[in-house]
Coordinates of C-alpha atoms in Angstrom, one line a residue:
M8 CA 3.6 130.6 95.1
K9 CA 5.1 132.8 92.4
K10 CA 5.8 129.7 90.2
R11 CA 2.2 128.6 90.5
K12 CA 0.9 132.0 89.6
L13 CA 3.3 132.1 86.6
L14 CA 2.1 128.7 85.4
F15 CA -1.6 129.9 85.8
N16 CA -0.9 133.0 83.6
V17 CA 0.8 130.9 80.9
L18 CA -2.2 128.5 80.8
L19 CA -4.6 131.4 80.7
L20 CA -2.8 132.9 77.8
A21 CA -2.8 129.6 76.0
C22 CA -6.6 129.4 76.4
I23 CA -7.1 132.9 75.2
L24 CA -5.0 132.2 72.1
T25 CA -6.9 129.1 71.2
F26 CA -7.7 129.3 67.5
A27 CA -6.4 132.9 67.4
K28 CA -4.6 133.8 64.1
T29 CA -3.2 137.0 62.9
N30 CA -5.6 138.9 60.6
V31 CA -3.4 139.5 57.6
S32 CA -5.2 141.2 54.7
A33 CA -3.9 140.4 51.2
H34 CA -4.1 144.1 50.2
Q35 CA -3.2 147.3 52.1
K36 CA -6.1 149.6 51.8
K37 CA -4.2 152.8 52.5
V38 CA -1.0 154.0 50.8
P39 CA 1.8 153.7 53.3
S40 CA 3.7 156.8 54.3
G41 CA 6.5 157.5 51.8
Y42 CA 4.9 155.6 49.0
T43 CA 3.1 156.6 45.9
G44 CA -0.1 154.8 44.9
I45 CA -0.3 153.1 41.5
Y46 CA -3.9 152.9 40.3
N47 CA -3.7 152.5 36.5
I48 CA -1.3 152.0 33.6
D49 CA -0.6 155.8 33.5
D50 CA 0.7 155.8 37.0
L51 CA 2.8 152.7 36.2
A52 CA 4.4 154.4 33.2
G53 CA 4.9 157.5 35.3
I54 CA 7.5 155.7 37.4
E55 CA 10.0 156.8 34.7
N56 CA 9.7 160.3 36.1
N57 CA 11.1 159.2 39.5
P58 CA 12.7 155.7 39.2
S59 CA 14.1 155.9 42.7
G60 CA 10.8 156.3 44.4
K61 CA 8.7 153.9 46.4
Y62 CA 5.5 152.7 44.8
I63 CA 2.6 150.4 45.7
L64 CA -0.2 149.0 43.6
M65 CA -3.7 149.9 44.9
G66 CA -5.6 147.7 42.4
D67 CA -5.3 145.4 39.5
I68 CA -4.1 146.8 36.1
D69 CA -5.3 145.1 32.9
M70 CA -3.1 145.8 29.9
T71 CA -4.5 143.2 27.7
E72 CA -6.3 145.4 25.1
V73 CA -4.4 148.6 25.5
T74 CA -0.9 147.2 24.9
K75 CA -1.6 144.7 22.1
K76 CA -0.7 145.7 18.5
G77 CA -2.8 148.7 17.6
G78 CA -3.9 149.3 21.2
E79 CA -4.2 152.7 22.8
Y80 CA -0.8 152.4 24.6
D81 CA 1.1 150.6 21.8
N82 CA 4.0 152.7 20.6
G83 CA 5.3 150.0 18.2
N84 CA 6.3 147.4 20.8
G85 CA 3.3 147.2 23.1
W86 CA 4.2 148.0 26.7
T87 CA 7.4 150.1 26.9
P88 CA 9.4 148.7 29.8
I89 CA 10.4 151.0 32.7
S90 CA 13.9 151.7 31.5
E91 CA 15.9 151.8 34.8
F92 CA 14.4 151.3 38.2
T93 CA 16.3 151.9 41.5
G94 CA 13.3 152.2 43.9
V95 CA 10.7 149.9 45.5
L96 CA 7.6 148.5 43.8
D97 CA 5.2 146.7 46.1
G98 CA 2.5 144.8 44.1
N99 CA 0.4 144.7 47.3
G100 CA -1.0 141.3 46.2
Y101 CA -2.5 142.8 43.0
Q102 CA -2.0 141.7 39.4
I103 CA -0.9 143.3 36.2
T104 CA -2.7 141.3 33.5
G105 CA -2.0 140.9 29.8
M106 CA 1.2 142.8 29.4
N107 CA 2.1 142.7 25.7
I108 CA 5.6 143.3 24.5
Y109 CA 6.7 142.7 21.0
K110 CA 9.7 143.9 19.0
P111 CA 10.8 142.4 15.7
D112 CA 14.4 143.8 15.7
S113 CA 17.2 143.4 18.2
W114 CA 16.6 145.0 21.6
G115 CA 18.5 145.3 24.9
W116 CA 16.3 144.4 28.0
A117 CA 12.6 143.4 28.0
G118 CA 10.1 142.9 30.8
L119 CA 7.8 145.1 33.0
I120 CA 11.1 146.7 34.0
A121 CA 14.1 146.7 31.6
H122 CA 16.8 147.2 34.2
M123 CA 16.7 146.9 38.1
D124 CA 19.6 148.5 39.8
D125 CA 19.6 148.3 43.6
A126 CA 15.8 147.9 43.3
I127 CA 13.1 145.9 45.0
V128 CA 10.0 144.3 43.6
R129 CA 7.7 142.3 45.8
N130 CA 4.2 140.9 46.2
L131 CA 3.5 141.3 42.4
G132 CA 1.6 139.0 40.1
M133 CA 2.3 139.3 36.3
K134 CA -0.6 137.3 34.8
N135 CA -1.0 136.2 31.2
V136 CA 2.0 138.1 29.9
A137 CA 2.6 137.9 26.1
I138 CA 6.3 138.7 25.3
D139 CA 7.7 138.0 21.8
V140 CA 10.9 139.9 21.3
S141 CA 14.5 139.6 20.2
A142 CA 16.5 140.9 23.2
S143 CA 19.6 140.2 25.3
E144 CA 17.8 139.8 28.6
V145 CA 14.1 139.0 28.9
G146 CA 11.9 138.3 32.0
G147 CA 8.3 138.7 33.0
I148 CA 9.2 141.2 35.8
A149 CA 12.7 142.4 34.8
G150 CA 15.1 141.9 31.9
F151 CA 18.4 142.6 33.7
V152 CA 18.9 142.8 37.5
D153 CA 22.1 144.0 39.2
G154 CA 23.3 146.4 41.9
S155 CA 24.4 145.8 45.4
E156 CA 21.2 144.5 46.9
S157 CA 18.5 144.1 44.2
L158 CA 15.6 141.9 45.3
I159 CA 12.6 140.2 43.7
E160 CA 10.4 138.3 46.2
N161 CA 6.9 136.9 46.5
C162 CA 6.1 137.3 42.9
Y163 CA 4.8 135.1 40.0
V164 CA 4.6 135.2 36.2
S165 CA 2.2 133.4 33.9
G166 CA 1.5 133.5 30.1
K167 CA 4.0 133.1 27.2
I168 CA 7.5 134.4 26.7
Q169 CA 9.4 134.0 23.4
N170 CA 12.8 135.4 22.6
T171 CA 14.6 135.1 19.3
N172 CA 18.3 135.1 19.9
E173 CA 19.7 137.7 17.5
Y174 CA 21.8 139.6 20.1
E175 CA 25.5 139.9 19.4
Y176 CA 26.7 138.3 22.6
G177 CA 23.9 135.8 23.1
S178 CA 20.8 136.1 25.3
Y179 CA 19.3 135.2 28.7
T180 CA 15.5 134.5 29.1
G181 CA 13.7 133.7 32.3
G182 CA 10.2 133.6 33.8
I183 CA 10.9 136.1 36.5
A184 CA 14.0 137.8 35.3
G185 CA 16.4 137.3 32.3
K186 CA 19.6 137.6 34.4
I187 CA 20.8 138.6 37.8
V188 CA 24.3 139.7 38.6
K189 CA 26.4 140.9 41.5
N190 CA 28.2 144.2 41.6
S191 CA 29.2 144.7 45.2
Y192 CA 26.9 142.4 47.2
W193 CA 23.8 140.3 46.4
S194 CA 21.0 140.3 43.9
T195 CA 18.2 137.9 45.0
V196 CA 15.2 136.1 43.6
K197 CA 13.2 134.2 46.3
N198 CA 9.7 132.9 47.1
C199 CA 8.7 133.3 43.4
F200 CA 7.1 130.9 40.9
N201 CA 6.7 130.7 37.2
T202 CA 3.8 129.1 35.2
A203 CA 4.7 130.8 31.9
D204 CA 5.7 128.8 28.8
I205 CA 9.1 130.0 27.7
T206 CA 10.7 129.4 24.3
V207 CA 13.9 130.7 22.8
K208 CA 14.8 130.3 19.1
E209 CA 18.3 130.7 18.0
V210 CA 19.1 132.7 14.9
T211 CA 22.8 133.5 15.6
E212 CA 25.5 131.2 17.0
N213 CA 26.3 133.3 19.9
G214 CA 24.6 131.1 22.5
Y215 CA 21.8 131.6 24.9
Q216 CA 20.2 130.4 28.1
V217 CA 16.6 129.9 28.9
T218 CA 15.4 129.3 32.5
G219 CA 12.1 129.0 34.4
I220 CA 13.2 131.6 37.0
T221 CA 16.4 133.4 36.1
T222 CA 20.1 133.0 35.3
C223 CA 22.6 133.8 38.0
S224 CA 25.7 135.3 36.5
R225 CA 28.8 136.3 38.4
E226 CA 29.6 135.4 42.0
G227 CA 27.2 136.6 44.7
G228 CA 23.6 136.1 43.5
E229 CA 20.9 134.1 45.3
I230 CA 18.0 132.0 43.9
S231 CA 16.1 130.3 46.7
N232 CA 12.6 128.9 47.5
N233 CA 11.2 129.2 44.0
Y234 CA 9.5 126.8 41.7
S235 CA 8.4 126.5 38.0
V236 CA 5.7 124.5 36.3
G237 CA 5.8 126.3 32.9
K238 CA 7.1 124.5 29.8
I239 CA 10.7 125.6 29.1
Q240 CA 12.1 125.1 25.6
A241 CA 15.3 125.8 23.8
V242 CA 16.1 125.0 20.2
N243 CA 19.8 124.7 20.5
G244 CA 20.9 126.7 23.6
S245 CA 21.2 125.8 27.2
C246 CA 17.8 125.0 29.0
Y247 CA 17.2 125.0 32.7
A248 CA 14.0 124.5 34.7
I249 CA 15.0 127.1 37.4
T250 CA 18.5 128.4 36.7
R251 CA 21.9 127.2 35.5
G252 CA 24.4 125.6 37.8
A253 CA 26.2 127.6 40.5
L254 CA 29.6 127.4 38.8
L255 CA 30.3 131.0 39.5
G256 CA 29.4 130.9 43.2
C257 CA 25.7 131.8 43.2
K258 CA 23.7 130.6 46.2
I259 CA 21.0 128.2 44.8
E260 CA 18.8 126.5 47.4
N261 CA 15.4 124.8 47.7
N262 CA 14.1 125.3 44.2
F263 CA 11.7 122.8 42.5
Y264 CA 10.2 122.2 39.1
L265 CA 7.6 120.0 37.5
K266 CA 9.2 116.9 36.2
G267 CA 9.1 116.9 32.4
S268 CA 8.5 120.6 32.1
A269 CA 12.1 121.3 30.9
R270 CA 15.0 119.6 29.3
Q271 CA 17.8 120.2 31.8
S272 CA 21.1 120.9 30.1
E273 CA 22.8 119.7 33.3
E274 CA 21.9 118.8 36.8
V275 CA 21.9 121.8 39.1
W276 CA 22.6 121.7 42.9
G277 CA 19.7 123.3 44.8
V278 CA 17.2 122.4 42.1
K279 CA 15.0 119.3 42.3
P280 CA 12.3 117.8 40.0
L281 CA 8.9 116.8 41.5
T282 CA 6.2 114.8 40.0
S283 CA 2.7 116.2 39.5
I284 CA 1.5 114.5 42.6
Q285 CA 4.5 115.7 44.7
M286 CA 4.0 119.2 43.5
K287 CA 0.6 119.2 45.2
R288 CA 2.1 118.1 48.6
K289 CA 3.8 120.7 50.8
Q290 CA 6.0 118.0 52.4
Y291 CA 8.2 118.0 49.3
F292 CA 8.9 121.7 49.3
T293 CA 11.9 121.6 51.6
K294 CA 12.2 124.8 53.7
F295 CA 9.3 126.5 52.1
D296 CA 7.5 128.5 54.9
F297 CA 3.9 127.2 54.7
N298 CA 3.0 129.1 58.0
N299 CA 3.6 132.6 56.7
T300 CA 4.5 132.7 53.0
W301 CA 3.1 129.7 51.1
E302 CA -0.1 127.7 51.0
I303 CA -1.7 125.0 49.0
D304 CA -5.4 125.4 48.5
S305 CA -6.9 121.9 48.1
Y306 CA -10.2 123.3 46.8
C307 CA -8.7 125.4 44.1
K308 CA -8.2 124.2 40.5
Y309 CA -4.7 125.4 40.6
P310 CA -3.2 122.6 42.8
Y311 CA 0.4 123.9 43.4
P312 CA 1.7 126.3 46.1
Q313 CA 0.5 129.8 46.1
L314 CA 1.7 132.9 48.0
K315 CA -0.6 133.6 50.9
N316 CA -0.5 137.4 50.4
N317 CA -0.2 137.3 46.6
R318 CA -2.4 134.5 45.4
Y319 CA -2.3 133.3 41.8
I320 CA -6.0 132.3 41.8
R321 CA -7.7 134.6 44.2
I322 CA -11.0 134.1 46.1
K323 CA -13.7 136.3 44.8
S324 CA -16.3 135.5 47.5
L325 CA -16.9 133.3 50.6
V326 CA -20.5 132.6 51.6
L327 CA -21.6 130.5 54.6
Q328 CA -24.6 128.9 53.0
S329 CA -25.7 127.0 56.1
Q330 CA -24.4 127.3 59.7
P331 CA -23.3 124.4 61.9
K332 CA -26.0 122.5 63.7
K333 CA -24.3 122.8 67.0
R334 CA -24.3 126.4 68.2
T335 CA -24.0 125.9 72.0
Y336 CA -20.9 124.5 73.6
K337 CA -19.7 123.7 77.1
Q338 CA -16.6 125.5 78.2
G339 CA -13.5 123.8 76.8
E340 CA -15.4 122.1 73.9
N341 CA -14.1 122.1 70.4
L342 CA -16.1 123.4 67.4
S343 CA -18.2 121.1 65.3
F344 CA -18.9 121.9 61.7
E345 CA -21.5 119.2 61.1
G346 CA -24.3 120.7 58.9
A347 CA -22.2 123.7 57.8
A348 CA -21.7 124.5 54.1
L349 CA -19.2 127.1 52.9
K350 CA -19.3 128.3 49.2
I351 CA -16.0 129.4 47.7
V352 CA -16.0 131.3 44.5
Y353 CA -12.6 131.9 42.8
D354 CA -11.7 134.6 40.3
D355 CA -11.1 132.1 37.5
G356 CA -14.9 131.3 37.7
Y357 CA -14.6 128.0 39.5
Q358 CA -16.7 127.5 42.6
T359 CA -17.2 124.8 45.1
T360 CA -19.1 124.1 48.4
V361 CA -17.2 122.5 51.2
V362 CA -17.5 121.7 54.9
P363 CA -15.4 124.2 56.9
T364 CA -12.4 122.9 58.7
S365 CA -10.6 123.9 61.9
S366 CA -7.7 125.2 59.8
M367 CA -10.1 128.0 58.6
V368 CA -10.8 129.2 62.1
V369 CA -9.4 132.7 62.8
S370 CA -10.9 133.2 66.2
Y371 CA -12.7 131.0 68.7
N372 CA -12.0 131.0 72.5
K373 CA -13.4 127.8 73.9
N374 CA -12.8 129.0 77.4
K375 CA -14.6 132.3 77.1
I376 CA -18.1 132.2 78.6
G377 CA -21.0 133.8 76.7
V378 CA -21.9 134.5 73.1
Q379 CA -18.9 135.0 70.7
K380 CA -18.3 135.4 67.0
V381 CA -16.5 132.5 65.3
R382 CA -14.6 133.9 62.2
L383 CA -13.6 131.7 59.3
R384 CA -11.1 132.7 56.7
H385 CA -10.1 131.3 53.4
G386 CA -7.6 133.3 51.4
D387 CA -8.3 136.9 52.3
K388 CA -12.1 136.5 52.7
E389 CA -13.9 135.9 55.9
V390 CA -17.4 134.8 57.2
S391 CA -18.6 134.5 60.7
F392 CA -21.3 133.0 62.9
D393 CA -22.2 133.2 66.6
V394 CA -21.9 130.5 69.2
E395 CA -22.5 130.4 72.9
V396 CA -20.1 128.9 75.3
K397 CA -21.6 127.9 78.6
L398 CA -19.8 127.3 81.9
N399 CA -19.0 123.7 82.3
A400 CA -19.8 122.1 85.6
K401 CA -17.7 119.0 86.0
N402 CA -19.1 115.7 87.1
T403 CA -18.4 114.1 90.5
K404 CA -18.3 110.5 91.6
L405 CA -20.6 109.1 94.3
K406 CA -18.2 107.0 96.5
K407 CA -20.4 105.6 99.3
V408 CA -23.9 105.5 100.8
T409 CA -23.8 104.3 104.4
V410 CA -26.9 103.3 106.5
L411 CA -27.0 104.9 109.9
K412 CA -29.3 104.6 112.9
K413 CA -32.6 106.4 113.2
K414 CA -33.5 106.2 109.5
K415 CA -30.4 108.1 108.3
V416 CA -27.9 107.6 105.6
K417 CA -24.5 109.2 105.0
I418 CA -23.6 110.2 101.4
Q419 CA -20.0 110.7 100.4
F420 CA -18.7 111.8 97.0
N421 CA -15.6 113.3 95.4
A422 CA -14.8 117.0 95.7
V423 CA -14.6 118.9 92.4
K424 CA -12.4 122.1 92.4
G425 CA -14.0 125.3 91.3
M426 CA -17.6 124.2 91.8
K427 CA -20.1 126.4 93.8
G428 CA -21.8 123.4 95.4
Y429 CA -23.5 120.0 95.0
Q430 CA -27.1 118.8 94.5
I431 CA -28.1 115.4 95.8
Q432 CA -31.2 113.6 94.5
F433 CA -32.7 110.6 96.2
S434 CA -35.9 108.6 95.5
K435 CA -37.5 105.2 96.2
K436 CA -37.8 104.8 92.4
R437 CA -34.9 103.7 90.2
N438 CA -36.1 106.2 87.6
F439 CA -36.0 109.0 90.3
K440 CA -39.7 109.7 90.2
G441 CA -40.9 111.5 93.2
V442 CA -37.4 112.7 93.8
K443 CA -36.2 114.8 96.7
I444 CA -33.3 117.2 96.6
V445 CA -30.6 118.3 99.1
T446 CA -28.2 121.1 98.2
T447 CA -24.8 121.3 100.0
S448 CA -21.3 122.6 99.7
S449 CA -19.9 119.6 101.6
T450 CA -18.8 116.3 100.1
S451 CA -20.2 114.3 103.1
V452 CA -23.8 114.7 103.9
K453 CA -26.3 113.0 106.3
I454 CA -29.9 112.6 105.2
A455 CA -32.5 111.9 107.8
K456 CA -36.2 111.1 108.1
L457 CA -36.2 108.3 105.6
Q458 CA -38.7 105.5 105.7
A459 CA -37.6 102.2 107.2
K460 CA -37.7 99.0 105.2
K461 CA -37.5 101.0 102.0
K462 CA -34.8 100.9 99.3
Y463 CA -33.5 104.3 98.2
F464 CA -31.5 105.4 95.2
F465 CA -29.0 108.3 95.3
R466 CA -27.1 110.4 92.7
V467 CA -25.1 113.7 92.8
R468 CA -24.3 116.5 90.5
T469 CA -22.2 119.7 90.8
Y470 CA -23.2 123.2 89.9
V471 CA -21.6 126.6 89.3
K472 CA -23.1 130.1 89.3
Y473 CA -23.2 132.2 86.0
N474 CA -25.2 135.3 85.6
N475 CA -27.1 134.5 88.8
K476 CA -28.1 131.1 87.4
N477 CA -27.0 127.6 88.4
I478 CA -25.2 125.7 85.7
Y479 CA -25.4 121.9 86.5
S480 CA -23.1 119.1 85.5
G481 CA -24.3 115.7 84.5
W482 CA -25.4 113.2 87.1
S483 CA -22.9 110.9 88.9
N484 CA -23.2 107.2 89.1
V485 CA -26.2 105.8 91.1
K486 CA -25.9 104.0 94.4
S487 CA -28.7 102.4 96.5
C488 CA -29.3 101.2 100.1
L489 CA -32.1 99.4 102.1
L490 CA -33.1 100.9 105.4
Y491 CA -34.0 98.9 108.5
T492 CA -35.7 99.9 111.8
S493 CA -32.4 98.9 113.4
P494 CA -28.9 98.4 111.9
S495 CA -28.8 95.7 109.2
P496 CA -27.3 92.4 110.2
R497 CA -25.0 93.1 107.3
D498 CA -22.1 95.5 107.6
P499 CA -23.9 98.9 107.8
K500 CA -21.0 100.7 106.2
T501 CA -21.4 98.8 102.9
S502 CA -23.8 100.5 100.5

């Protein structure tokens, strides 16, 4: 008995969870406890006053005009990188756009952050960066990354990065970071991607490396689950689409790049080229988590993987232009989107109208009786419409009609579990005109006072009660019989 009850509870839970998905917003609306909100470029620059603090972006920051040459925040090199960061910066799915950094003479580290030491940067988009410097380590997010457990995750960089190698000991240039190193444990870059074009020009003969993601130097760094589609170029130095080889013991796994986007100086274990078509198919991104971290939006003009909670091309609006034709369902019935039209508008200006799919359904319980709201989500935007789910009375099968004495027949049909009762209809017409009705809770019923020498047609349906109303199933198969004044010379038990 206990086993049956447990099984029932498991099945009930499965029904309740039908089409249920976690409602994850791309942006936190409230600053978490212990964090400082970053709302503008002044707040961002103010991190210098407490580089060990915890920060979270609460909106996009556009640096395009104010950090270009002659802009309001240009001190001779455009954006001045945060010199040394030891705290946490959560981008919260927002973007810093148009970061300009330029410096004609030799510099140390360049990026949004110059040096990360035991620091964390996550969920940040650096869009349309414009970096043109001569520096030792250059990256869209950070120049130099070290410490015992520094981490860059769920981030991306787009734009152009150029470094002229004048540094005395050579240089390292990457889309995400210039170089990561180990001091006592791990520095990690994971679940990131680069679309920026990166070029390094050599002036000295001290050597350099240019990578799509970063260079792993010294034993103990990790570069995993990243990809790059930006064009990576080097005049004479070493060129790698993702990172250089793990000759020094770095952990390099599940990284991919667009074939032809870089001239690999050598093959690197844990780095694999994909064609343009393969880059659009999640099956080729081995061990990428497409349930929680990554997604490919087939409607978007950007065809490659994006981060679910930190999209590269975000959805500006979602409008249900027309609702599905079918709005009433029987219990247990799946949704139909015939007639529905969903307009998707992206923040790059592209828009399209599509038919919704079951993968967009956030909530729909096909076993819950009554009116409910169906929620559809694409990206972090939602729309909804109402449907009604009606109790589903299941059909029965009419097994036998037996002619009895005294103008009687016996009707037998299959029992259906959970039904309130059964309705029998009989008529002398095949189309059931002039029908008579018998209601019963039994599956074997005798009907009397029929007319002799007449042919009768019989059918049955089930019903259940909901809100004091009978909900009927469809009709069963039809059976007929011919009544006599006395038992038929034929077998009277055969209908």
